[in-house]
mmCIF file of C-alpha atoms in Angstrom:
data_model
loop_
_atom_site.group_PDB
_atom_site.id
_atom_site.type_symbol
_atom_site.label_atom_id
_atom_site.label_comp_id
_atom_site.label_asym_id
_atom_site.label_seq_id
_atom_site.Cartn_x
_atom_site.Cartn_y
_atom_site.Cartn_z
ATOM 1 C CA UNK A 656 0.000 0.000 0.000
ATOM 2 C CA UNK A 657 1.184 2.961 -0.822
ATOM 3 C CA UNK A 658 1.233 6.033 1.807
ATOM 4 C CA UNK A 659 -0.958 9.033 0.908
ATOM 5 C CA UNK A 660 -1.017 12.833 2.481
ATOM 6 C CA UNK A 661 -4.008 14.080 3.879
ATOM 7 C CA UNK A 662 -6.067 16.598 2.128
ATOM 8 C CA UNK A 663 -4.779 19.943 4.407
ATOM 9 C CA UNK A 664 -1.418 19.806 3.521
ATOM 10 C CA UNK A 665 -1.023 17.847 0.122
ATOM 11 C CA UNK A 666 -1.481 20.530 -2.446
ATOM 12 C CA UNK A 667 0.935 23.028 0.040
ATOM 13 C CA UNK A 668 3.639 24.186 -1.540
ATOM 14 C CA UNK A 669 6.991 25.074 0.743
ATOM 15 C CA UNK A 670 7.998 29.025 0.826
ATOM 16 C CA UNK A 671 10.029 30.469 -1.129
ATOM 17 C CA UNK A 672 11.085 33.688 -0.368
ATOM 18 C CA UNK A 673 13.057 35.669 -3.652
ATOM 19 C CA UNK A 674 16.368 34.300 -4.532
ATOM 20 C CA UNK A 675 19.598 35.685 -5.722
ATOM 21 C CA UNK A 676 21.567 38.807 -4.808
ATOM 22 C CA UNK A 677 20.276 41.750 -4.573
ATOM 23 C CA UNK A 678 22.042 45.644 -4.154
ATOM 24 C CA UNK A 679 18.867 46.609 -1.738
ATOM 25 C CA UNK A 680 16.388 43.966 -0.224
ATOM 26 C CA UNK A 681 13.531 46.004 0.640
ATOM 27 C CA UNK A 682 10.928 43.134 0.291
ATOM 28 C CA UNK A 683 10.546 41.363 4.098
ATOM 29 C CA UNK A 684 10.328 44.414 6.760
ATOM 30 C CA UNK A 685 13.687 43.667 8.206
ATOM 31 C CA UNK A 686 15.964 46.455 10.065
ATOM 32 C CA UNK A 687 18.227 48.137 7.342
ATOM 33 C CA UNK A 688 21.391 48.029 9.770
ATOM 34 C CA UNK A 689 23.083 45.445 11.632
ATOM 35 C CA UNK A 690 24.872 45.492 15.034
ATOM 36 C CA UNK A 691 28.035 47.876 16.111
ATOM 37 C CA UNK A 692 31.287 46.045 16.017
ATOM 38 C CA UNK A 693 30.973 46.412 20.139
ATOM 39 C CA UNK A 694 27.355 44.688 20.615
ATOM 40 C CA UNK A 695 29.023 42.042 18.161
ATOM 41 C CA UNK A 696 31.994 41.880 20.431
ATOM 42 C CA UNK A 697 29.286 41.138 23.719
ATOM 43 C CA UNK A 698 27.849 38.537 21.597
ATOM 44 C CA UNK A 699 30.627 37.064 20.519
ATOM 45 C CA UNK A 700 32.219 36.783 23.669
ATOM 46 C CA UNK A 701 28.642 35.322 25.284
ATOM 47 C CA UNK A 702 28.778 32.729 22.764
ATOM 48 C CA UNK A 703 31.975 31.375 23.689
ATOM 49 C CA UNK A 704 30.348 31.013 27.086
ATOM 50 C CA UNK A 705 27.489 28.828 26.207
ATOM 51 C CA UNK A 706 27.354 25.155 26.804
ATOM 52 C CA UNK A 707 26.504 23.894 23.722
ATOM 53 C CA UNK A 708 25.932 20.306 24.944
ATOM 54 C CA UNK A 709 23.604 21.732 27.361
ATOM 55 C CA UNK A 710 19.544 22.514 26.548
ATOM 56 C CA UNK A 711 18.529 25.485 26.614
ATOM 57 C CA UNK A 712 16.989 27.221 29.799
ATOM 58 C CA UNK A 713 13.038 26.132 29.304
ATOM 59 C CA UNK A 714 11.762 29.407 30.233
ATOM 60 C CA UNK A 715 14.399 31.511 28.601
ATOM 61 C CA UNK A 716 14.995 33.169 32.090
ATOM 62 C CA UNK A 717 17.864 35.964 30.907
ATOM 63 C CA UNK A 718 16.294 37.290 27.739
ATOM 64 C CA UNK A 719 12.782 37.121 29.449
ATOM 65 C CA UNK A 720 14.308 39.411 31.663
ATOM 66 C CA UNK A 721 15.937 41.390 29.283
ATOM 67 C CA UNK A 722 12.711 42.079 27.246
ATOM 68 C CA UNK A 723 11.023 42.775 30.107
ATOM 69 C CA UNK A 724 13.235 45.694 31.750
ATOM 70 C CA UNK A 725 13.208 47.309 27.585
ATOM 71 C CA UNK A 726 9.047 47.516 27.966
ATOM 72 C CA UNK A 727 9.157 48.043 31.964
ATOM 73 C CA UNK A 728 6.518 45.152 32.475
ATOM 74 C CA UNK A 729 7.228 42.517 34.893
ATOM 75 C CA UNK A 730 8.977 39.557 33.581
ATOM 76 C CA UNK A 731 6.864 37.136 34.890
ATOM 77 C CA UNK A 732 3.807 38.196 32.438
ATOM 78 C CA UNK A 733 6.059 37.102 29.528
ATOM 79 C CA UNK A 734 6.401 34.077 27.555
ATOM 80 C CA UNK A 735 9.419 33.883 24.883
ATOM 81 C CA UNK A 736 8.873 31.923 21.572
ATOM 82 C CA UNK A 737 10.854 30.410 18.426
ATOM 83 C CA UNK A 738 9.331 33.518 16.935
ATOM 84 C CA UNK A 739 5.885 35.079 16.792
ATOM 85 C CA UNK A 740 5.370 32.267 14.568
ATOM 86 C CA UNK A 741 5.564 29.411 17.016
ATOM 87 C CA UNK A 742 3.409 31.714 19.056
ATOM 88 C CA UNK A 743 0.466 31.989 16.715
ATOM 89 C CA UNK A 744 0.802 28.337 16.047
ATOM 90 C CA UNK A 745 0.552 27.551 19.776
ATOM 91 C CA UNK A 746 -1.884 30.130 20.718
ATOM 92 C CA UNK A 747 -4.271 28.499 17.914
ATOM 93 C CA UNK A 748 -3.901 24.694 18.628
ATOM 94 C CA UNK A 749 -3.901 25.381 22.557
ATOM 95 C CA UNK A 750 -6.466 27.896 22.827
ATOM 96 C CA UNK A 751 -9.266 26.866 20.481
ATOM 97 C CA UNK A 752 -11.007 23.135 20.762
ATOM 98 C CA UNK A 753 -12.574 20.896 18.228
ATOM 99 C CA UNK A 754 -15.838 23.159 17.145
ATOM 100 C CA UNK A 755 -14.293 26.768 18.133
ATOM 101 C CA UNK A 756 -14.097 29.607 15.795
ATOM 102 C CA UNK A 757 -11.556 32.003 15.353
ATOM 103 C CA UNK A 758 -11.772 35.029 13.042
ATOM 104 C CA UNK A 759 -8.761 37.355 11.044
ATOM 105 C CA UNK A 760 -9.606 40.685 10.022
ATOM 106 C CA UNK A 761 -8.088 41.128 6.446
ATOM 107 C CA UNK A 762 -5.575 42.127 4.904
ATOM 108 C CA UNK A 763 -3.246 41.303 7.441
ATOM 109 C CA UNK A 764 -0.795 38.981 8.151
ATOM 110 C CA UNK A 765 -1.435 35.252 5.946
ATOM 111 C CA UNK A 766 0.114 33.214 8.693
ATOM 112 C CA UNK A 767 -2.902 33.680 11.356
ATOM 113 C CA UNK A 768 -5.103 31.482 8.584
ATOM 114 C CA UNK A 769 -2.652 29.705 7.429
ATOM 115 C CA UNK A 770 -1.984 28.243 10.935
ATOM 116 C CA UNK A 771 -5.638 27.749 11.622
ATOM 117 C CA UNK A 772 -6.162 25.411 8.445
ATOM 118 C CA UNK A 773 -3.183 23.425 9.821
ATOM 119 C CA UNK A 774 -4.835 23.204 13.084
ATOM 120 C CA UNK A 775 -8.067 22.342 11.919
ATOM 121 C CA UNK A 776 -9.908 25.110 13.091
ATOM 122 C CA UNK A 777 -12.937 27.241 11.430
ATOM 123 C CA UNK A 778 -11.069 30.789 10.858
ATOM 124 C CA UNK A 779 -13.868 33.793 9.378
ATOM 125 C CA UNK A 780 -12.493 37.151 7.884
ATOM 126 C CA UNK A 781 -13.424 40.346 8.835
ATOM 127 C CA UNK A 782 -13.439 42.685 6.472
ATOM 128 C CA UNK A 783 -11.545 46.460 6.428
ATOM 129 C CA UNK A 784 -13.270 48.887 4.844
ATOM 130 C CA UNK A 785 -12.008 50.752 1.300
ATOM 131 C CA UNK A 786 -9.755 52.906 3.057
ATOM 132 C CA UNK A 787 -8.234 49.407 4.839
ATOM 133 C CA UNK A 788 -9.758 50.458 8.404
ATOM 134 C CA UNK A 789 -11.184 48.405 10.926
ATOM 135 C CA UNK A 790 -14.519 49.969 11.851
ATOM 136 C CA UNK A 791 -14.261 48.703 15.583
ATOM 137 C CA UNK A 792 -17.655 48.257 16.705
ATOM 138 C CA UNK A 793 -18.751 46.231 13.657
ATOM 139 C CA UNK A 794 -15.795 44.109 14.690
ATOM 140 C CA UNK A 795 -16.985 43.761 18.063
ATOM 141 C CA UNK A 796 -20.781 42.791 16.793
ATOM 142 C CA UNK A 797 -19.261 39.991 14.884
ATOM 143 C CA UNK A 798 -16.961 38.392 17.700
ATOM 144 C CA UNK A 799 -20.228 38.605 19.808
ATOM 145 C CA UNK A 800 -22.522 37.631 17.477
ATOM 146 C CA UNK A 801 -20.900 34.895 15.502
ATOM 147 C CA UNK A 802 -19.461 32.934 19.017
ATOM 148 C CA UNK A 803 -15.894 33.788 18.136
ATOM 149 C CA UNK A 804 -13.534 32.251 21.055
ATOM 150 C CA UNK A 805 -10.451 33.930 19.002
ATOM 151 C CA UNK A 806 -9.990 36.884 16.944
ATOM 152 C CA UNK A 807 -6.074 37.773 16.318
ATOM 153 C CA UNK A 808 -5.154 41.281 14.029
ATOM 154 C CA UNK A 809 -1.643 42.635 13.791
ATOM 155 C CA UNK A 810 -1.264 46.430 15.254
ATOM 156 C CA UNK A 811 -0.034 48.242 13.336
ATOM 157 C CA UNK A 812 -1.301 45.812 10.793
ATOM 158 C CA UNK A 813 1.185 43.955 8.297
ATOM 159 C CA UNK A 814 0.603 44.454 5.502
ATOM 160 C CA UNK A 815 -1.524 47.764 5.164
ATOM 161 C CA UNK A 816 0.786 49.720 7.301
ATOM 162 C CA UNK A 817 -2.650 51.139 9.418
ATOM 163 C CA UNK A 818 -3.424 50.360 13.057
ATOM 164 C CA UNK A 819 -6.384 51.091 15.710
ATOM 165 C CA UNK A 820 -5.572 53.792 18.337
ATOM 166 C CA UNK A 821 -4.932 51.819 22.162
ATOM 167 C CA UNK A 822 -8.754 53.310 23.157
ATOM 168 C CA UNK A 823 -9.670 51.462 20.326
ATOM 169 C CA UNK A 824 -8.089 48.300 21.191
ATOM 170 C CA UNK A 825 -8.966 48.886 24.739
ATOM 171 C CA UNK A 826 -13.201 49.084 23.668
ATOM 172 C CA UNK A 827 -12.871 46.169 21.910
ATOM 173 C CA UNK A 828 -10.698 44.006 24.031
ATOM 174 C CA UNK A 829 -13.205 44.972 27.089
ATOM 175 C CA UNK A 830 -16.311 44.487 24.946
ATOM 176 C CA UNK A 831 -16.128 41.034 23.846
ATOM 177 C CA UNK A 832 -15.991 37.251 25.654
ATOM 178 C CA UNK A 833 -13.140 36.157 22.690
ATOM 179 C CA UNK A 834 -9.471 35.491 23.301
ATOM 180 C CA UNK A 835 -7.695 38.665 21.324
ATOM 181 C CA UNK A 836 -4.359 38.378 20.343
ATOM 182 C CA UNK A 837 -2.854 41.489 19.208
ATOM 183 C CA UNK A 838 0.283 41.258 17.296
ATOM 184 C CA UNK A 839 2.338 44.284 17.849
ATOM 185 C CA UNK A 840 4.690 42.897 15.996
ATOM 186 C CA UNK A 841 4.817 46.701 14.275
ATOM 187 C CA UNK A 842 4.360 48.617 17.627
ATOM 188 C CA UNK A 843 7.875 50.053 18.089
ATOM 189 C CA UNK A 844 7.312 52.561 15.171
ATOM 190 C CA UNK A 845 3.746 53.712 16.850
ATOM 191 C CA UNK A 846 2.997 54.954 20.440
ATOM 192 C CA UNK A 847 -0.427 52.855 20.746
ATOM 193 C CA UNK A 848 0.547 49.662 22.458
ATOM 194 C CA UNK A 849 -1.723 47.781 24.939
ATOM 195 C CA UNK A 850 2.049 45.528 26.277
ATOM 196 C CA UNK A 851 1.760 47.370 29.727
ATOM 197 C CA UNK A 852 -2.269 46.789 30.403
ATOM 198 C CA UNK A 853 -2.180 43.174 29.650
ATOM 199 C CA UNK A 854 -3.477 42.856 33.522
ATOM 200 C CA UNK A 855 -6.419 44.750 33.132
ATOM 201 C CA UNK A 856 -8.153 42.045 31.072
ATOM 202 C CA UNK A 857 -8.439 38.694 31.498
ATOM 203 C CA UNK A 858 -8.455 37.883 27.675
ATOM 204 C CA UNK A 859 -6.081 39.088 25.922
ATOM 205 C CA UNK A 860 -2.133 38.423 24.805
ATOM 206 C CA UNK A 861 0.321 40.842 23.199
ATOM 207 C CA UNK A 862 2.653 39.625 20.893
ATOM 208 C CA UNK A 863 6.057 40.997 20.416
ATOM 209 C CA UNK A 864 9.271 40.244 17.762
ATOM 210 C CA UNK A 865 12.728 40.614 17.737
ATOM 211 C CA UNK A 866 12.846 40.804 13.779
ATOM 212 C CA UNK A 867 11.774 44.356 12.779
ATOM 213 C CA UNK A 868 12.994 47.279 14.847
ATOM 214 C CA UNK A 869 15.095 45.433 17.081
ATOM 215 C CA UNK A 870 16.835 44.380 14.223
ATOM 216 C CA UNK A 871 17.221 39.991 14.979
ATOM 217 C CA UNK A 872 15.002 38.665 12.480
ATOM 218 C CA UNK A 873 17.705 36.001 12.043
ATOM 219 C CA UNK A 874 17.102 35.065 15.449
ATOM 220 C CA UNK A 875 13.577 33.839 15.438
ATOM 221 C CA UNK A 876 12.981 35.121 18.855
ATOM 222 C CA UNK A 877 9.107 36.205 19.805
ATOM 223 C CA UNK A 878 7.482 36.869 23.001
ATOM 224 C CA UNK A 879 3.888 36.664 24.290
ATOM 225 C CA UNK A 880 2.910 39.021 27.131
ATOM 226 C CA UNK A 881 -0.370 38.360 29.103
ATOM 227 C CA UNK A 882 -2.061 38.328 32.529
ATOM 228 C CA UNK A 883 -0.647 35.768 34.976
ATOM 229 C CA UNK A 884 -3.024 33.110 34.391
ATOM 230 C CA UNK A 885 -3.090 32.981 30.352
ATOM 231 C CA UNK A 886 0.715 33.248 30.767
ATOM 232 C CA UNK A 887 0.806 30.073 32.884
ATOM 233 C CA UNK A 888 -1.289 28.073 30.130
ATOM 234 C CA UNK A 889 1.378 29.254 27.689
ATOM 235 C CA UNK A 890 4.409 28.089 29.515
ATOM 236 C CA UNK A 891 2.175 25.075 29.784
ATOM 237 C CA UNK A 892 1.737 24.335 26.984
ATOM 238 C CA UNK A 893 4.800 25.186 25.050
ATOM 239 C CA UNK A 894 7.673 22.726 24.220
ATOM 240 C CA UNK A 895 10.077 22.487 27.120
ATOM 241 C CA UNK A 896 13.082 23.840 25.101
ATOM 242 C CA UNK A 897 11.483 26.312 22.622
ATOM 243 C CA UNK A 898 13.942 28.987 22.462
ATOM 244 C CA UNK A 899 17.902 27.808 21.791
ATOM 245 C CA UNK A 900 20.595 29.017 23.733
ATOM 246 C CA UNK A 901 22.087 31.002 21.393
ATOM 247 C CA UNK A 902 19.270 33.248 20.800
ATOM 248 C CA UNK A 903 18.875 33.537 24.601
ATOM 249 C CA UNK A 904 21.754 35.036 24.692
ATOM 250 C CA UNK A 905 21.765 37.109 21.957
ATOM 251 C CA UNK A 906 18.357 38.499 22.557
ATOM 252 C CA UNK A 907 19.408 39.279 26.399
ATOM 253 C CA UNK A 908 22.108 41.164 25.121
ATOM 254 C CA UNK A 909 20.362 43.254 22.243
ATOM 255 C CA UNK A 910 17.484 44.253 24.763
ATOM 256 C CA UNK A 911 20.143 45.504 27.312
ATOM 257 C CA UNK A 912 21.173 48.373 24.568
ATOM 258 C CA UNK A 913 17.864 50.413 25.065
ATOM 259 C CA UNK A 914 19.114 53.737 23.909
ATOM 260 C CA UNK A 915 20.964 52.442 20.654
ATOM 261 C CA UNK A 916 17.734 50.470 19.782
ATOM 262 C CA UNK A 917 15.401 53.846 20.629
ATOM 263 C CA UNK A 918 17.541 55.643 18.048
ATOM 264 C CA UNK A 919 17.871 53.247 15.650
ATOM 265 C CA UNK A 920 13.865 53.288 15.848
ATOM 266 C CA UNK A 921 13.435 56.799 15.561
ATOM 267 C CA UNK A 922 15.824 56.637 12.394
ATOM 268 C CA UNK A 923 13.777 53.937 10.841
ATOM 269 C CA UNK A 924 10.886 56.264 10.980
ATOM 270 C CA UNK A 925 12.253 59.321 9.854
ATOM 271 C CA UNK A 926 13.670 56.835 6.707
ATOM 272 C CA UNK A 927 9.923 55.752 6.325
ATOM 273 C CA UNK A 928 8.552 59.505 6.719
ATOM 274 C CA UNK A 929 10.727 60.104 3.616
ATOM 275 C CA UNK A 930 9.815 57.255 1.524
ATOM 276 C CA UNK A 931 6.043 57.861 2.565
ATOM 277 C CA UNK A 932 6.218 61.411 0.841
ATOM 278 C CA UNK A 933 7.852 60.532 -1.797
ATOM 279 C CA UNK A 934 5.760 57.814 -2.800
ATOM 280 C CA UNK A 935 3.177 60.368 -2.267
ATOM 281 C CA UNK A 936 4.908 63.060 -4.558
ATOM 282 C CA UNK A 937 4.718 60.263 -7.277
ATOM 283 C CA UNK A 938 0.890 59.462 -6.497
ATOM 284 C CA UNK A 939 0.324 63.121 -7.559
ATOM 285 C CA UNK A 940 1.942 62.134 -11.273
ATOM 286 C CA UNK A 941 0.524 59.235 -11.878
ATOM 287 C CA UNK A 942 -2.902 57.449 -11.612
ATOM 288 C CA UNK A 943 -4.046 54.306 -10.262
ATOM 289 C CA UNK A 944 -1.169 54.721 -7.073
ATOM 290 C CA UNK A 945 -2.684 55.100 -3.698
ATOM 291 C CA UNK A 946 -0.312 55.263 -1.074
ATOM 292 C CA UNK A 947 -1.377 54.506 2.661
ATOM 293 C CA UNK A 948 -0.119 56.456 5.468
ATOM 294 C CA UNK A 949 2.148 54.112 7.931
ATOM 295 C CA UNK A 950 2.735 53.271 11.616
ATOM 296 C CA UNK A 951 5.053 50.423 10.571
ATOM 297 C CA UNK A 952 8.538 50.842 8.885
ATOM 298 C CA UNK A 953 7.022 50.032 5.609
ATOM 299 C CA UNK A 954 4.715 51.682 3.168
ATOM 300 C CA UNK A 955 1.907 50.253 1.191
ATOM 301 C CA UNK A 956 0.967 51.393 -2.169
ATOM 302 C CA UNK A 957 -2.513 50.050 -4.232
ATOM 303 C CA UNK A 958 -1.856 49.976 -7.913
ATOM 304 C CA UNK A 959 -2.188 48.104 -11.011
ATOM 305 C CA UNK A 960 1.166 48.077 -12.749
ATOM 306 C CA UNK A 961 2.643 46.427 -9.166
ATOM 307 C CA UNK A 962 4.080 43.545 -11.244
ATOM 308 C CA UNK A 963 6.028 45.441 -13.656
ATOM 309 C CA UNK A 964 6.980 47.930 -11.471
ATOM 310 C CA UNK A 965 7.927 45.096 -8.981
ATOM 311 C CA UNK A 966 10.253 43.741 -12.140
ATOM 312 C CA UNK A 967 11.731 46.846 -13.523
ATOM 313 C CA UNK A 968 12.882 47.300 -9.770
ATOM 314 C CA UNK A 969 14.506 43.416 -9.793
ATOM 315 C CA UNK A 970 16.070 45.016 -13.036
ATOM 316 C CA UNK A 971 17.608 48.007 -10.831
ATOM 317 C CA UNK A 972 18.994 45.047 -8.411
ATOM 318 C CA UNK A 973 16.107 46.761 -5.577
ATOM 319 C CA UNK A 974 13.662 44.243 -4.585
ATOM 320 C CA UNK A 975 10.312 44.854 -2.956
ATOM 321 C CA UNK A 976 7.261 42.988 -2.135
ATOM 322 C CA UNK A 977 4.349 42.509 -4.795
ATOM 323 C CA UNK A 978 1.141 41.468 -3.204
ATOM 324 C CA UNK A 979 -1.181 41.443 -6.393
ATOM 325 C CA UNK A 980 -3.343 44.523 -6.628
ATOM 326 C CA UNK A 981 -0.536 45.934 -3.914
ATOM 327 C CA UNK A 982 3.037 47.079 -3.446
ATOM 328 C CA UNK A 983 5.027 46.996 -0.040
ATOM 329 C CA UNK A 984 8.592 48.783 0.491
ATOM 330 C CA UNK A 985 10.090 48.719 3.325
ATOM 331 C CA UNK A 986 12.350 51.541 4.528
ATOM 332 C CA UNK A 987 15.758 51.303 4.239
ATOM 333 C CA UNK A 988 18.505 53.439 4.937
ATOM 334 C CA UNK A 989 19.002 57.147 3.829
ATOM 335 C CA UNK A 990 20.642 55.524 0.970
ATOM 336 C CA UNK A 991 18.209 52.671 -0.267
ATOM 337 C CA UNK A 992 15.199 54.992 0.424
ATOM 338 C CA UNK A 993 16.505 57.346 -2.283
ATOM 339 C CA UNK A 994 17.493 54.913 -4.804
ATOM 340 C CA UNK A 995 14.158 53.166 -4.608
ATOM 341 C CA UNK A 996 12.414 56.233 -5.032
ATOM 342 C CA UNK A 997 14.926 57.464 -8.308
ATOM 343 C CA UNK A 998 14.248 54.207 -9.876
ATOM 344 C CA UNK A 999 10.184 54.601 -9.546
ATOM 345 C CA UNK A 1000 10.556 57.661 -10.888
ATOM 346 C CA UNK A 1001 12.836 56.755 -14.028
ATOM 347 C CA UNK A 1002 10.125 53.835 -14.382
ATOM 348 C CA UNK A 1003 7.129 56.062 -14.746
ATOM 349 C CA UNK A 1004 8.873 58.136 -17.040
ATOM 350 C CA UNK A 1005 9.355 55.406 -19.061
ATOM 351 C CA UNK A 1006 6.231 53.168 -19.098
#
């Protein structure tokens, strides 16, 4: 007899993320810059110090701490994971039984559904409206009135570059009986977060990332921050030795540099500030470009020359993300900002 894969995951294809070598990589989100030779000295020197035939310490004690001290919440409210990723995953099998509901709010982030199918689990979309904004208390109606026992949304959202204020968040959070999960994956560019109120409510979980404005996407390091009791289920149910040693160590070190990682934030906005208006310079010479305004480190553009725009950048050696109907760039440096926007320029003077 011959072996055959069930129907969820035998038509999935693997990811592929662009290949080849590109002069500016503006197509994931990432930080532009890496570390100072001296925080790559301190890491250096804290590798050499691990125990590699050792696991890993199961609750990830140092850069726990470490996070916790950057966002001045107590340590024990946080949960570290192989990346948001493992997070969502866990968060969706754990949280959600046989019959449950969850529901997305789209566009946004592909994983959350993606996850659910693997998990078995009914996922619904909400809908943004035409100007990709989450009218709240329609959202609300539809967690209460549909039975929804999850509803996860990134804020700032990924990919739209748009987000809901924190008295927003705060209604809705307070207004319905559904776990909410919101990823704030985004939330170092805004001034909106929820990360320090996680007490006041007995449902929900904040998700943070060490891959965009911190600037460790290569370390797959996430955290979860909730009240003490959904934090407890979390370390619960989470693999004993989620998090290896070397990002541990890593992570505990990058969190310790608050002020460097402040600036470097504040530089990453300015850098987006200046690709947002000039994306918006070049709306006002062309039709059929909409460009969103941003609380991310990215912008989002609407349009329906995306593709060849996407491939007369390639051509340029810039890459950037094409999402169909939609464009995403993320903001580089000083440098890669103002090369992208020169080559969109020399392309609509050409097409």
């Amino acid at each position: 007899m011959t072996y055959q894969l069930n129907k969820k995951i035998r038509e999935l294809e693997p990811y592929e993320p662009i290949s080849g070598t590109y002069k500016i990589r503006l197509d994931a989100n990432e930080c532009p810059c890496n570390y100072p030779d001296e925080i790559k000295q301190e890491i250096k020197s804290a590798i050499d110090k691990i125990d590699f035939n050792r696991y890993p310490d199961p609750l990830a004690t140092g850069v726990v701490n470490s996070f916790a001290e950057y966002y001045d919440i107590s340590p024990e409210l946080v949960t570290a994971g192989n990346g948001s990723d493992e997070l969502i995953f866990l968060t969706e099998s754990a949280f959600l039984e046989k019959g449950d509901k969850m529901l997305v709010v789209s566009p946004d982030f592909s994983m959350y559904r993606f996850y659910s199918s693997i998990c078995e689990v009914e996922c619904a979309e909400f809908y943004k409206d035409d100007s990709l904004s989450i009218d709240v208390d329609a959202l609300i109606d539809r967690v209460n009135d549909d039975n929804i026992k999850l509803l996860i949304f990134s804020n700032p959202c990924n990919p739209t570059g748009g987000g809901i204020t924190a008295e927003l968040a705060r209604k809705l959070v307070s207004s319905v009986n559904s776990l909410v999960i919101l990823d704030e994956a985004y939330m170092d560019f805004w001034s909106e977060s929820l990360i320090n109120e996680v007490c006041d409510y007995s449902n929900l979980i904040v998700f943070r990332t060490a891959s965009k404005s911190v600037g460790s996407a290569a370390l797959r390091l996430g955290f979860a921050v909730a009240n003490p009791t959904v934090t407890r289920a979390l370390k619960a149910v989470k693999s004993p030795y989620n998090v290896n040693s070397v990002s541990q160590e890593v992570g505990k070190i990058i969190y310790s540099h608050k002020d460097y990682l402040i600036e470097r934030q504040k530089t990453i906005v300015s850098n987006r500030k200046t690709l947002y208006d000039g994306l918006v310079n070049i709306s006002k010479k062309i039709n059929d470009f909409k460009v969103y305004n941003s609380f991310t480190n990215f912008v989002f553009v609407k349009t329906p020359f995306g593709k060849d725009l996407w491939e007369y950048l390639k051509s340029k050696s810039i890459v950037i993300r094409y999402m169909g109907d939609y464009i995403r760039i993320t903001a580089g440096t000083n440098y890669e900002v103002d090369e992208t926007l020169k080559a969109i320029n020399e392309y609509i003077t050409t097409r």
